[in-house]
Every structure is written in C-alpha cells, then in structure tokens.
Amino acid sequence: MVAKDNGVLTNDEHDVVVVAEDEVDVEQEDQNAPKLDEEGLLEEYDIVICGTGLVQSIVASALARAGKSILHCDGNDYYGEMDAVWTMSMIQEFLDKEEEEKKIKNTNNNDSTRIMMTRTSNVSLIPDGGKSSSFQWHYPYCSSSKSENDSFYLGIRVGSEVKTPHGNGVVRSIRRHSDSSTLEIELNKWKLTNDQSPIIYVRIPEFPRKNNTNDKEEDDDDDDDDDGDIDAVLLEDILLRTKDIRSIQSIERENILKQGRRSLAFDATPSFVLANGLAVQSMLASGVADYLEFKPVDGLYWLEQRNNCHKKRNNSNSNNKEVETNDETAFELSRVPCSKNDIFSTKLLAPMEKRRFMKFIQLSMDYATKIAAEEELRNNEENDNDNNNNNNDDDDDDDDHRQDKELDGNEVKSLNERHLNQGRSLARPQNKMVDTGELKLLQEAIQNESMTFDDFLMQKYKLSDKLRNIIRYALALETNASDSSNSLSQGMKTLQKHLQALGRYGTTAFLVPMYGSGELSQAFCRSAAVFGATYLLRRRPLAIKGFQQQRICKTPKTIKCSHVVLPVNTMGSKYFEEGGRLSPIRRIVRRISVLSGKVIPSDSGEQRHVIFIPPDDTIGNIHAIHGVLLDNSVSVAPRGCTLFHLTTTVTDWVSENDEIKTEAGRNHDDPSAILERAQASVLKSKLTTASSQKSPIELYHVSFSHECPQLDETEMIHHPDGIHFCKHTGQELTADVAFEQAQKIFSSICPGAKFMGLSIAIDEVIRDRAEEKGYDDDEKNMLESAVGMIEDNTISTAI
C-alpha cells in the first residue's frame, strides 16, 4: 500500500517540493493506469532525484534502465551543477548577479578581499544557479570582460611588443622625469642603412605609478625606471588614448575573448576517466559511450622545488661580500614515470630510488593482478550458479576451472599478466616467481590496519621522502598531507586502479572527454530520458515534507515518492558539526586560466597534461594541488590557447558567531592566492622556460570556492528512510569516484539488481521492437547472407 504522509512539494510557477514516502507497492501500481496531473506529471514516482550532478545523472540512468519511474528535477537552465561546463558568458552572468546581490544587501563591510565570511543557511533545497550558499567568487582573482575599455588590457612593460602608428615594435626602456615619462620603442618593421632598427621616443605627461608605491624624491632629471613601480595597465590606457599605442598581447587577448569566446568551455570541476575501471564498464554497459568521445592524457608531470641557491657577488657592497640569492627557476617540472623505460630513464629519481620504486610497483601489480583474478573467479562462480542447466563442458575445461579456483594469496607461485598493453612493462616478467612473503606481508598489513600508507612505504620499502610523495600524490592520487587519514587499504586500492588502467589507450591511465567533462552528466541524463525518466528543468525542489520544513509563500505541488536522492552540500549549516568552539569545513578552491600559447612542450603540440604539486611551504598549499592543461585538441579552447585548471582543498574553521576563518596557508591569505602562486611557479619552471616557444601569457582567469562536506558526517545524522545523500566528489581527479557513489545508491534502492542492467520488462520491449524492424533492415540481411556464404565456402574448401 502507498503511504500518504510524505511527499515532495513543488511550486506551480518555478519550484518543486519533494516528499519521501514508504516503499511503494510496485505490483499494485502496475495493475492500475498511471495517474497524471494537469502538467502531465505522475502523481507518484518511485524515485525523485534532485540536481543533475554527475552522481545523480548516473543514478537516474541506472534506475531508469531498471524499470523505475524517475522524476529528475533541477533549478538550473543547464545540466551538471558543479560538474557542468560553463561558458564565459555564463561566468559573467554569475559575477553580475553576485554584484547586484551585494548592492541590494548594502553590507557595512564592502571589502571584497576579506577572508572572513558569514555562513548563511540555504533558503531552498536546491538554490538557483546550482550553487549552494557556500559558493564564493574570489573577486581579487577574477578578471572580468564586461568593460569595453580596460578589460582587455594586459599592460605595457619593458620588453612588451606594441603596435604604433609607425609599425610594430618592442619597448626597450621606460624613463621617468620629474613631470613626465619617456618610452623608448625599437621598431622592427624595417631596417636603416646601418642595418639598425629605428627607435622612436614617446613622451607622456605623467608617470603611471602604482597606488601602493610611495613617491620618491627625484634628484636627477633623467632616471631609469626598474619597471617595478609602473602601473602597466594604466600606462597602456594612457598610451592608447593619447598616442594610439597598444600592446600586441592586449590586441590578441581582445580578439580571443571576443571572437573565440564560443570556443571556450570551462569545466566547473575537470575530471578524467580511468581507461579501465567502473566508469568505462558502466558507459559500455549502458550505451552512454555512444554519446561521448575521449582522448588520452599525454603525460603526468611533477612540480618540485629545486634548492638552487647560488652565491652572487654584491658589487654595491663595499666589502664585496657574497650574498645568497634564490634562482628564479627554482621550480622544475618533471615527467612522472608511467612505464619501465620511464623509470630507468627519468632524472627525477636517483639510481637507488629507481630500483626500490620498481620493486614496489611490481609488488603492487602482483597485488592488483591477484585481486582482479579473485574478482573474476567470484563472477565466474556466480555465473555458474545462474547457469546450472549448462553442464556440457569438456573435461579439459573443467580441469582448467578447478585450477583457477585454487588461486589463493598464500599459494600463488606465479601470476601472468592479465592484459597485454603498454602498461604491462611495470609488471614482473611473465611467469617469474612471486615473492609470496612480500605479498602476504602487504595483505596482513591491510587486514590489520596496522599502519598508514606512508608508514608502509617508509618502513617496509625504505623509500625517500620525494619518492613517497610521488607515489602518494601522483599515483595513489592522495590530496591530504595528514598521515592519519590516509589508510594503507585505501592507498593500495587507488594505486591498484591506476596501475590497471595504465597504457590501455596511451601512455597514461586517463581519458579526457571531448568538449569538457560536463558532457558526462548530459550523456547519462540523455540515457535516463531514453528509458522513461521525466525531466523537470528550471524548477527546483523546495523541501522534503517531514524532513526539511520550509516557509512557502504559494500553495506548493506535492509529488509522492518512495526514495529521494539529493546532494548533501545543499542541506545548509545543520549538517556541520556543532557544540565545539571551532568546527572544520572542507572547501574546494578552483582557478581557471586562459593562456596564450603552450605550457609544456610536446611532440604533437597538444596540451593534455596533468600536473601534481605536493604540499609545499613555499607555495603555501597544505593539501596537494592538481593542475590540468587542455587545449583545442579536446575542443575546450580556441586554437593557440590553453586552459589551465588548478584545484586544491583548504580547511575553514567555523566559530561560535558563524564566522569562517580560512587557514589557507602561509600568512592566512586568500586561498586563491595559493593557486596564483602555483600557476606562477609552473610558468617559471625550467621545462616551460626552456621551450623555444614564447612564454604563455594569461588572458583571462576566474577563481571560486565552495564547501565540500564529508558524506560520512551526514550518515550519522538521523533522517527518514528513503533519503539518499550523494556528495560532490571534492578534489577527485577521476570521475570513477562518482560512479562508485552512484552504484552504492543504486544498490540501496534496488538490492540485488545489476548496476546499469536492463529490467526484464524493458529488455522484452527492446527485443520485440528489434524483431518488428528486423525485416526492414536490408543492410543487416545482406551482411548476414555474405557471412553465411563465406562460412560455406570455408567448409567446402576444408573438405
């Protein structure tokens, strides 16, 4: 029977309210015709899904294929929520809306650079814009393109290429006088008779000094400027208005941002897909792979600081003392080894580190092979139980099957590679004896949870600090520097997935979706709609009756359901820890930059790379930083430009008066400043500066952050049965984590059902339709006839 006390409420104009009910009797519902309201919606659904994030979209597709009635609602006019792809126009609309809200509130403190923020609870279950009230734009680190005058200025400095009425040239020097300034510009359009380029001198009636620079007394009438006190943007504005001189980089930037803005696709959360894993299996099983295109990631890179301090004689010192100065190229990008050849040829590791690294990787590959074999054995046993009527196997096959069943961790003598691919070079040579003692020691440490992942690497394999960091952050994809939170089992599990996906479609384990990772959400929503899910877009849920009380102005619409799936980060401050003076909140910080040119030189000239930056005191990041470089090869940027995504995690501490203090790093500065320093370190690294191409220039950037509550914290909070929380995947580099969450939610709603499998009723409908259209498929009949003729000829020849 159907319970009547719970439901989902919706507003007739814009909003929807969800009500979770007890389990609906499906058999009774099938006997009766579905009841529709005036809008064509069912009065009762099996599941209501709030938001079109990646996890919810996967759940919707899986449940629709299982034959459940789905209502999928979202208040946005785009798919994906924080897994969406934004355009530059959308970002500008977000920023404009934020400015308007600030003006309406008319707060006393107008300092947009402040770190202190007041946390407010959500006013609705799914707020407008798909972003919770914790979403924050970091305005000091956002460049806007709405102004037609100075928005495209990159500034003019010494060395800048400029366009003048006399031709293009390069600024050689900027001299300041007591009441004016003079620019020396060398024209490169033609040569004089002495084979020298002509030089023009441009005088402007003022010196564009930075606001934070103290005025200095001018003792000399003519003085060279060190280019550090100049406001480069203001200088370009003055030169353009008075002398018709402008930076060529600014002209290029204007052309790109105006004409090529339709080619820019900003991932709110960039993510990749492991080449072998649950994501690939689910896309193949559901047919979603037909909607998507992928390209392999070309390389993984590691940013490390080189302590290259050198002695430099200070001539200005009367004692001619040597002073220690830091090298400008203190940071270096190195390729993370992803094959046996990479390990022994890399300059990132010392010879002894290479041997120990290879030994540990071989153990990890043995462990991964063993786990894969055990899973395959379990699947075979399940299939055997389901097919008891098929017992006509040959005796040889039975013997082989019995030998497979004898595969046990304590009895393994040799493990053959399960797949032949480029990544197999990291495995132990085929049929080589396995050190069962090492494997047993690893299994016992995992079962007993006696040590962390870092402790295991340090105590059992004596790995150096740098090598441990490479394994933890670049291969096991950890982000938290705290040892206590990184268990050995979780580290080995992630490492196992990474190693098993290596070399399937390229040199790395990652695949990047074409047109942005937001295509994943759209593809699964399309799949769910094909199998009968109902989509209610631009209308958001208001409340869950009996679970979240909401003051509603108009009479809402109630939609009954058995289960509700919703993101946990939309539930407001009630889900944060209370009672203490300060409570921690995880916060994801993102920076998206549009760069002209290439960052990492490559043979193909394409930019599909991942950069790992470990926790570093110099940059100020407490958690690891993930950098993603993408260009027009995946259709997310105009030709000649590169998108540079940077992501890290910070911890906010909430005080008793609901003020948030961010411990972002050194000096407790804005967390976006960390990513700005990280980007500068990458662009100044030796690998980037050593390229013969021009140094990349930042044309546009935007920074934002949002809260990322931990899912296990909400599981301890009492809520009615039928409520299923999913969380944004946080600082996860791969989308496989979202598939794991979706599979868990699907299993709790449909226990025993196959994830991404078809229900019997839907499968019968598909077969019936296929049979009805079979006689019209002339091409298929012709191919089958040709295949039959070939087989007949082969048999005749053999006879």
GROMACS .gro file of N, CA and C in nm, residues 529-671:
model
  429
  529ALA      N    1   1.655   0.964  -1.994
  529ALA     CA    2   1.534   1.008  -2.064
  529ALA      C    3   1.490   0.906  -2.168
  530VAL      N    4   1.587   0.841  -2.233
  530VAL     CA    5   1.554   0.739  -2.333
  530VAL      C    6   1.476   0.624  -2.269
  531PHE      N    7   1.509   0.591  -2.145
  531PHE     CA    8   1.443   0.479  -2.076
  531PHE      C    9   1.329   0.525  -1.986
  532GLY      N   10   1.275   0.643  -2.010
  532GLY     CA   11   1.149   0.681  -1.948
  532GLY      C   12   1.156   0.778  -1.833
  533ALA      N   13   1.273   0.829  -1.796
  533ALA     CA   14   1.280   0.926  -1.687
  533ALA      C   15   1.217   1.058  -1.730
  534THR      N   16   1.148   1.123  -1.636
  534THR     CA   17   1.086   1.252  -1.661
  534THR      C   18   1.175   1.362  -1.608
  535TYR      N   19   1.199   1.464  -1.691
  535TYR     CA   20   1.288   1.574  -1.651
  535TYR      C   21   1.207   1.701  -1.630
  536LEU      N   22   1.231   1.760  -1.514
  536LEU     CA   23   1.165   1.884  -1.475
  536LEU      C   24   1.274   1.988  -1.453
  537LEU      N   25   1.307   2.062  -1.557
  537LEU     CA   26   1.418   2.156  -1.552
  537LEU      C   27   1.368   2.298  -1.527
  538ARG      N   28   1.459   2.380  -1.477
  538ARG     CA   29   1.431   2.519  -1.439
  538ARG      C   30   1.325   2.527  -1.330
  539ARG      N   31   1.307   2.419  -1.257
  539ARG     CA   32   1.216   2.419  -1.142
  539ARG      C   33   1.283   2.338  -1.033
  540ARG      N   34   1.300   2.397  -0.919
  540ARG     CA   35   1.379   2.335  -0.814
  540ARG      C   36   1.289   2.286  -0.701
  541PRO      N   37   1.330   2.181  -0.632
  541PRO     CA   38   1.258   2.138  -0.512
  541PRO      C   39   1.272   2.241  -0.401
  542LEU      N   40   1.168   2.253  -0.321
  542LEU     CA   41   1.170   2.347  -0.209
  542LEU      C   42   1.199   2.278  -0.077
  543ALA      N   43   1.138   2.164  -0.056
  543ALA     CA   44   1.155   2.098   0.074
  543ALA      C   45   1.112   1.953   0.062
  544ILE      N   46   1.155   1.875   0.158
  544ILE     CA   47   1.110   1.737   0.174
  544ILE      C   48   1.017   1.736   0.294
  545LYS      N   49   0.896   1.703   0.271
  545LYS     CA   50   0.794   1.709   0.375
  545LYS      C   51   0.830   1.616   0.489
  546GLY      N   52   0.826   1.668   0.610
  546GLY     CA   53   0.861   1.589   0.726
  546GLY      C   54   1.009   1.581   0.753
  547PHE      N   55   1.090   1.636   0.664
  547PHE     CA   56   1.235   1.629   0.682
  547PHE      C   57   1.297   1.767   0.686
  548GLN      N   58   1.252   1.854   0.599
  548GLN     CA   59   1.303   1.990   0.597
  548GLN      C   60   1.184   2.085   0.588
  549GLN      N   61   1.154   2.154   0.696
  549GLN     CA   62   1.044   2.246   0.698
  549GLN      C   63   1.081   2.373   0.621
  550GLN      N   64   0.989   2.422   0.541
  550GLN     CA   65   1.017   2.537   0.456
  550GLN      C   66   0.897   2.630   0.457
  551ARG      N   67   0.924   2.758   0.466
  551ARG     CA   68   0.817   2.856   0.458
  551ARG      C   69   0.789   2.885   0.311
  552ILE      N   70   0.674   2.848   0.265
  552ILE     CA   71   0.641   2.859   0.124
  552ILE      C   72   0.528   2.959   0.108
  553CYS      N   73   0.548   3.055   0.018
  553CYS     CA   74   0.451   3.163   0.001
  553CYS      C   75   0.325   3.113  -0.069
  554LYS      N   76   0.344   3.036  -0.175
  554LYS     CA   77   0.230   2.989  -0.253
  554LYS      C   78   0.203   2.842  -0.223
  555THR      N   79   0.085   2.800  -0.262
  555THR     CA   80   0.048   2.661  -0.240
  555THR      C   81   0.136   2.572  -0.327
  556PRO      N   82   0.214   2.487  -0.266
  556PRO     CA   83   0.307   2.405  -0.345
  556PRO      C   84   0.238   2.280  -0.400
  557LYS      N   85   0.305   2.222  -0.495
  557LYS     CA   86   0.261   2.095  -0.551
  557LYS      C   87   0.334   1.983  -0.477
  558THR      N   88   0.262   1.879  -0.441
  558THR     CA   89   0.320   1.766  -0.370
  558THR      C   90   0.335   1.648  -0.465
  559ILE      N   91   0.455   1.594  -0.470
  559ILE     CA   92   0.484   1.476  -0.553
  559ILE      C   93   0.526   1.364  -0.459
  560LYS      N   94   0.451   1.257  -0.457
  560LYS     CA   95   0.480   1.144  -0.370
  560LYS      C   96   0.587   1.055  -0.433
  561CYS      N   97   0.668   0.996  -0.350
  561CYS     CA   98   0.774   0.908  -0.399
  561CYS      C   99   0.819   0.816  -0.287
  562SER      N  100   0.895   0.715  -0.324
  562SER     CA  101   0.949   0.620  -0.226
  562SER      C  102   1.090   0.656  -0.182
  563HIS      N  103   1.167   0.715  -0.274
  563HIS     CA  104   1.306   0.749  -0.245
  563HIS      C  105   1.336   0.887  -0.299
  564VAL      N  106   1.427   0.956  -0.231
  564VAL     CA  107   1.475   1.086  -0.275
  564VAL      C  108   1.627   1.082  -0.276
  565VAL      N  109   1.686   1.125  -0.386
  565VAL     CA  110   1.832   1.136  -0.398
  565VAL      C  111   1.867   1.284  -0.410
  566LEU      N  112   1.953   1.331  -0.323
  566LEU     CA  113   1.987   1.473  -0.325
  566LEU      C  114   2.130   1.493  -0.281
  567PRO      N  115   2.194   1.601  -0.326
  567PRO     CA  116   2.332   1.630  -0.286
  567PRO      C  117   2.338   1.682  -0.144
  568VAL      N  118   2.438   1.640  -0.070
  568VAL     CA  119   2.447   1.678   0.070
  568VAL      C  120   2.487   1.823   0.088
  569ASN      N  121   2.557   1.882  -0.009
  569ASN     CA  122   2.604   2.019   0.010
  569ASN      C  123   2.495   2.122  -0.008
  570THR      N  124   2.370   2.079  -0.029
  570THR     CA  125   2.259   2.175  -0.038
  570THR      C  126   2.176   2.179   0.088
  571MET      N  127   2.217   2.108   0.192
  571MET     CA  128   2.134   2.095   0.310
  571MET      C  129   2.161   2.201   0.416
  572GLY      N  130   2.254   2.292   0.395
  572GLY     CA  131   2.273   2.402   0.487
  572GLY      C  132   2.359   2.368   0.606
  573SER      N  133   2.365   2.462   0.700
  573SER     CA  134   2.460   2.453   0.811
  573SER      C  135   2.420   2.351   0.916
  574LYS      N  136   2.300   2.296   0.913
  574LYS     CA  137   2.259   2.199   1.015
  574LYS      C  138   2.340   2.071   1.008
  575TYR      N  139   2.410   2.049   0.895
  575TYR     CA  140   2.487   1.927   0.880
  575TYR      C  141   2.632   1.944   0.918
  576PHE      N  142   2.667   2.063   0.970
  576PHE     CA  143   2.802   2.081   1.018
  576PHE      C  144   2.808   2.052   1.167
  577GLU      N  145   2.924   2.014   1.209
  577GLU     CA  146   2.944   1.976   1.347
  577GLU      C  147   2.916   2.093   1.439
  578GLU      N  148   2.844   2.070   1.548
  578GLU     CA  149   2.808   2.174   1.642
  578GLU      C  150   2.858   2.137   1.781
  579GLY      N  151   2.855   2.234   1.868
  579GLY     CA  152   2.893   2.210   2.007
  579GLY      C  153   3.033   2.256   2.039
  580GLY      N  154   3.123   2.255   1.943
  580GLY     CA  155   3.260   2.299   1.967
  580GLY      C  156   3.276   2.446   1.936
  581ARG      N  157   3.385   2.499   1.979
  581ARG     CA  158   3.412   2.640   1.953
  581ARG      C  159   3.444   2.662   1.805
  582LEU      N  160   3.521   2.572   1.749
  582LEU     CA  161   3.553   2.578   1.607
  582LEU      C  162   3.528   2.442   1.545
  583SER      N  163   3.469   2.441   1.427
  583SER     CA  164   3.445   2.314   1.358
  583SER      C  165   3.502   2.325   1.216
  584PRO      N  166   3.569   2.222   1.168
  584PRO     CA  167   3.633   2.229   1.037
  584PRO      C  168   3.535   2.203   0.924
  585ILE      N  169   3.553   2.273   0.814
  585ILE     CA  170   3.475   2.254   0.693
  585ILE      C  171   3.571   2.247   0.576
  586ARG      N  172   3.563   2.141   0.498
  586ARG     CA  173   3.646   2.131   0.379
  586ARG      C  174   3.594   2.227   0.272
  587ARG      N  175   3.687   2.289   0.200
  587ARG     CA  176   3.649   2.382   0.096
  587ARG      C  177   3.736   2.356  -0.027
  588ILE      N  178   3.673   2.342  -0.142
  588ILE     CA  179   3.743   2.323  -0.268
  588ILE      C  180   3.767   2.459  -0.332
  589VAL      N  181   3.891   2.486  -0.368
  589VAL     CA  182   3.928   2.614  -0.429
  589VAL      C  183   3.972   2.586  -0.572
  590ARG      N  184   3.920   2.665  -0.667
  590ARG     CA  185   3.949   2.643  -0.808
  590ARG      C  186   3.994   2.772  -0.874
  591ARG      N  187   4.083   2.759  -0.970
  591ARG     CA  188   4.127   2.870  -1.054
  591ARG      C  189   4.132   2.820  -1.198
  592ILE      N  190   4.065   2.894  -1.288
  592ILE     CA  191   4.064   2.861  -1.430
  592ILE      C  192   4.129   2.976  -1.505
  593SER      N  193   4.230   2.946  -1.585
  593SER     CA  194   4.302   3.049  -1.659
  593SER      C  195   4.303   3.014  -1.807
  594VAL      N  196   4.292   3.117  -1.889
  594VAL     CA  197   4.309   3.103  -2.033
  594VAL      C  198   4.447   3.159  -2.067
  595LEU      N  199   4.533   3.075  -2.120
  595LEU     CA  200   4.670   3.114  -2.152
  595LEU      C  201   4.690   3.113  -2.303
  596SER      N  202   4.767   3.208  -2.350
  596SER     CA  203   4.806   3.207  -2.491
  596SER      C  204   4.932   3.123  -2.507
  597GLY      N  205   4.932   3.034  -2.605
  597GLY     CA  206   5.048   2.950  -2.626
  597GLY      C  207   5.041   2.820  -2.548
  598LYS      N  208   5.154   2.748  -2.543
  598LYS     CA  209   5.164   2.618  -2.480
  598LYS      C  210   5.248   2.629  -2.354
  599VAL      N  211   5.213   2.547  -2.256
  599VAL     CA  212   5.284   2.546  -2.128
  599VAL      C  213   5.393   2.439  -2.129
  600ILE      N  214   5.359   2.320  -2.173
  600ILE     CA  215   5.453   2.207  -2.174
  600ILE      C  216   5.483   2.169  -2.318
  601PRO      N  217   5.608   2.171  -2.359
  601PRO     CA  218   5.640   2.131  -2.497
  601PRO      C  219   5.612   1.984  -2.519
  602SER      N  220   5.557   1.951  -2.635
  602SER     CA  221   5.526   1.812  -2.669
  602SER      C  222   5.546   1.792  -2.817
  603ASP      N  223   5.567   1.668  -2.858
  603ASP     CA  224   5.591   1.637  -2.999
  603ASP      C  225   5.469   1.668  -3.085
  604SER      N  226   5.351   1.641  -3.031
  604SER     CA  227   5.228   1.666  -3.107
  604SER      C  228   5.186   1.812  -3.102
  605GLY      N  229   5.241   1.887  -3.007
  605GLY     CA  230   5.199   2.026  -2.991
  605GLY      C  231   5.068   2.041  -2.917
  606GLU      N  232   5.011   1.930  -2.868
  606GLU     CA  233   4.883   1.934  -2.799
  606GLU      C  234   4.906   1.936  -2.648
  607GLN      N  235   4.811   1.998  -2.577
  607GLN     CA  236   4.821   2.012  -2.433
  607GLN      C  237   4.711   1.930  -2.366
  608ARG      N  238   4.745   1.811  -2.325
  608ARG     CA  239   4.656   1.726  -2.244
  608ARG      C  240   4.742   1.665  -2.136
  609HIS      N  241   4.765   1.740  -2.031
  609HIS     CA  242   4.859   1.700  -1.928
  609HIS      C  243   4.798   1.724  -1.790
  610VAL      N  244   4.851   1.651  -1.692
  610VAL     CA  245   4.815   1.669  -1.552
  610VAL      C  246   4.941   1.703  -1.475
  611ILE      N  247   4.932   1.803  -1.388
  611ILE     CA  248   5.045   1.846  -1.306
  611ILE      C  249   5.010   1.824  -1.160
  612PHE      N  250   5.098   1.758  -1.087
  612PHE     CA  251   5.080   1.732  -0.945
  612PHE      C  252   5.177   1.820  -0.866
  613ILE      N  253   5.124   1.894  -0.771
  613ILE     CA  254   5.204   1.978  -0.684
  613ILE      C  255   5.182   1.931  -0.541
  614PRO      N  256   5.282   1.872  -0.477
  614PRO     CA  257   5.263   1.821  -0.340
  614PRO      C  258   5.250   1.936  -0.241
  615PRO      N  259   5.206   1.909  -0.118
  615PRO     CA  260   5.204   2.013  -0.015
  615PRO      C  261   5.340   2.079  -0.003
  616ASP      N  262   5.340   2.213  -0.006
  616ASP     CA  263   5.466   2.286  -0.015
  616ASP      C  264   5.456   2.412   0.069
  617ASP      N  265   5.558   2.437   0.150
  617ASP     CA  266   5.560   2.556   0.234
  617ASP      C  267   5.585   2.683   0.153
  618THR      N  268   5.658   2.670   0.042
  618THR     CA  269   5.688   2.788  -0.038
  618THR      C  270   5.564   2.840  -0.107
  619ILE      N  271   5.490   2.753  -0.171
  619ILE     CA  272   5.365   2.794  -0.235
  619ILE      C  273   5.258   2.821  -0.131
  620GLY      N  274   5.258   2.744  -0.023
  620GLY     CA  275   5.162   2.766   0.084
  620GLY      C  276   5.046   2.670   0.085
  621ASN      N  277   5.048   2.565   0.004
  621ASN     CA  278   4.936   2.471   0.000
  621ASN      C  279   4.954   2.361   0.102
  622ILE      N  280   4.852   2.343   0.186
  622ILE     CA  281   4.852   2.237   0.286
  622ILE      C  282   4.812   2.104   0.223
  623HIS      N  283   4.722   2.108   0.126
  623HIS     CA  284   4.683   1.991   0.050
  623HIS      C  285   4.750   1.995  -0.087
  624ALA      N  286   4.749   1.882  -0.154
  624ALA     CA  287   4.808   1.876  -0.287
  624ALA      C  288   4.728   1.962  -0.384
  625ILE      N  289   4.793   2.007  -0.490
  625ILE     CA  290   4.729   2.085  -0.596
  625ILE      C  291   4.730   2.003  -0.723
  626HIS      N  292   4.616   1.997  -0.789
  626HIS     CA  293   4.604   1.930  -0.918
  626HIS      C  294   4.595   2.035  -1.028
  627GLY      N  295   4.683   2.026  -1.126
  627GLY     CA  296   4.678   2.114  -1.242
  627GLY      C  297   4.640   2.036  -1.366
  628VAL      N  298   4.554   2.093  -1.448
  628VAL     CA  299   4.508   2.027  -1.570
  628VAL      C  300   4.528   2.124  -1.686
  629LEU      N  301   4.596   2.078  -1.790
  629LEU     CA  302   4.620   2.157  -1.911
  629LEU      C  303   4.544   2.095  -2.027
  630LEU      N  304   4.456   2.174  -2.090
  630LEU     CA  305   4.377   2.127  -2.204
  630LEU      C  306   4.375   2.235  -2.311
  631ASP      N  307   4.365   2.195  -2.436
  631ASP     CA  308   4.363   2.293  -2.545
  631ASP      C  309   4.259   2.254  -2.648
  632ASN      N  310   4.273   2.306  -2.771
  632ASN     CA  311   4.171   2.284  -2.873
  632ASN      C  312   4.166   2.140  -2.922
  633SER      N  313   4.263   2.056  -2.882
  633SER     CA  314   4.258   1.916  -2.923
  633SER      C  315   4.139   1.843  -2.864
  634VAL      N  316   4.083   1.894  -2.755
  634VAL     CA  317   3.961   1.838  -2.696
  634VAL      C  318   3.846   1.939  -2.704
  635SER      N  319   3.863   2.041  -2.788
  635SER     CA  320   3.756   2.137  -2.820
  635SER      C  321   3.706   2.212  -2.697
  636VAL      N  322   3.798   2.260  -2.614
  636VAL     CA  323   3.761   2.341  -2.499
  636VAL      C  324   3.825   2.479  -2.503
  637ALA      N  325   3.905   2.509  -2.603
  637ALA     CA  326   3.974   2.636  -2.611
  637ALA      C  327   4.000   2.670  -2.757
  638PRO      N  328   4.012   2.799  -2.791
  638PRO     CA  329   4.046   2.837  -2.929
  638PRO      C  330   4.185   2.787  -2.966
  639ARG      N  331   4.211   2.779  -3.094
  639ARG     CA  332   4.342   2.735  -3.141
  639ARG      C  333   4.449   2.832  -3.093
  640GLY      N  334   4.557   2.779  -3.042
  640GLY     CA  335   4.665   2.862  -2.992
  640GLY      C  336   4.653   2.899  -2.846
  641CYS      N  337   4.547   2.853  -2.779
  641CYS     CA  338   4.527   2.883  -2.637
  641CYS      C  339   4.523   2.755  -2.555
  642THR      N  340   4.547   2.769  -2.426
  642THR     CA  341   4.546   2.656  -2.333
  642THR      C  342   4.465   2.693  -2.211
  643LEU      N  343   4.379   2.601  -2.167
  643LEU     CA  344   4.309   2.617  -2.040
  643LEU      C  345   4.392   2.554  -1.930
  644PHE      N  346   4.412   2.629  -1.824
  644PHE     CA  347   4.491   2.581  -1.711
  644PHE      C  348   4.400   2.578  -1.588
  645HIS      N  349   4.364   2.458  -1.543
  645HIS     CA  350   4.280   2.440  -1.425
  645HIS      C  351   4.369   2.406  -1.306
  646LEU      N  352   4.346   2.473  -1.194
  646LEU     CA  353   4.417   2.444  -1.070
  646LEU      C  354   4.313   2.421  -0.960
  647THR      N  355   4.333   2.316  -0.881
  647THR     CA  356   4.238   2.280  -0.776
  647THR      C  357   4.314   2.238  -0.652
  648THR      N  358   4.268   2.285  -0.537
  648THR     CA  359   4.323   2.241  -0.410
  648THR      C  360   4.212   2.244  -0.305
  649THR      N  361   4.245   2.201  -0.185
  649THR     CA  362   4.150   2.195  -0.074
  649THR      C  363   4.205   2.275   0.042
  650VAL      N  364   4.118   2.352   0.107
  650VAL     CA  365   4.155   2.424   0.228
  650VAL      C  366   4.054   2.388   0.336
  651THR      N  367   4.087   2.422   0.457
  651THR     CA  368   4.000   2.394   0.572
  651THR      C  369   3.955   2.525   0.633
  652ASP      N  370   3.823   2.544   0.644
  652ASP     CA  371   3.766   2.658   0.713
  652ASP      C  372   3.731   2.617   0.855
  653TRP      N  373   3.748   2.712   0.946
  653TRP     CA  374   3.711   2.688   1.086
  653TRP      C  375   3.598   2.781   1.122
  654VAL      N  376   3.484   2.722   1.164
  654VAL     CA  377   3.364   2.799   1.193
  654VAL      C  378   3.359   2.828   1.343
  655SER      N  379   3.351   2.954   1.378
  655SER     CA  380   3.348   2.994   1.518
  655SER      C  381   3.205   2.998   1.569
  656GLU      N  382   3.189   3.035   1.696
  656GLU     CA  383   3.057   3.033   1.758
  656GLU      C  384   2.964   3.136   1.696
  657ASN      N  385   3.016   3.248   1.649
  657ASN     CA  386   2.932   3.351   1.588
  657ASN      C  387   2.916   3.331   1.438
  658ASP      N  388   2.939   3.207   1.389
  658ASP     CA  389   2.919   3.169   1.249
  658ASP      C  390   3.010   3.244   1.153
  659GLU      N  391   3.126   3.284   1.199
  659GLU     CA  392   3.225   3.342   1.111
  659GLU      C  393   3.324   3.234   1.067
  660ILE      N  394   3.364   3.242   0.942
  660ILE     CA  395   3.453   3.142   0.885
  660ILE      C  396   3.592   3.200   0.873
  661LYS      N  397   3.687   3.133   0.934
  661LYS     CA  398   3.826   3.172   0.923
  661LYS      C  399   3.898   3.067   0.840
  662THR      N  400   3.961   3.111   0.735
  662THR     CA  401   4.028   3.019   0.643
  662THR      C  402   4.174   3.007   0.677
  663GLU      N  403   4.218   2.885   0.705
  663GLU     CA  404   4.360   2.858   0.722
  663GLU      C  405   4.412   2.806   0.588
  664ALA      N  406   4.433   2.898   0.495
  664ALA     CA  407   4.469   2.860   0.360
  664ALA      C  408   4.615   2.827   0.346
  665GLY      N  409   4.696   2.881   0.424
  665GLY     CA  410   4.839   2.858   0.409
  665GLY      C  411   4.916   2.967   0.478
  666ARG      N  412   5.029   3.002   0.425
  666ARG     CA  413   5.112   3.099   0.491
  666ARG      C  414   5.042   3.234   0.492
  667ASN      N  415   5.063   3.308   0.599
  667ASN     CA  416   5.007   3.442   0.618
  667ASN      C  417   4.854   3.443   0.625
  668HIS      N  418   4.790   3.325   0.625
  668HIS     CA  419   4.643   3.317   0.632
  668HIS      C  420   4.579   3.403   0.523
  669ASP      N  421   4.633   3.401   0.402
  669ASP     CA  422   4.581   3.484   0.296
  669ASP      C  423   4.467   3.415   0.225
  670ASP      N  424   4.411   3.483   0.125
  670ASP     CA  425   4.302   3.427   0.048
  670ASP      C  426   4.348   3.298  -0.017
  671PRO      N  427   4.267   3.191  -0.012
  671PRO     CA  428   4.312   3.063  -0.068
  671PRO      C  429   4.340   3.069  -0.217
   0.00000   0.00000   0.00000
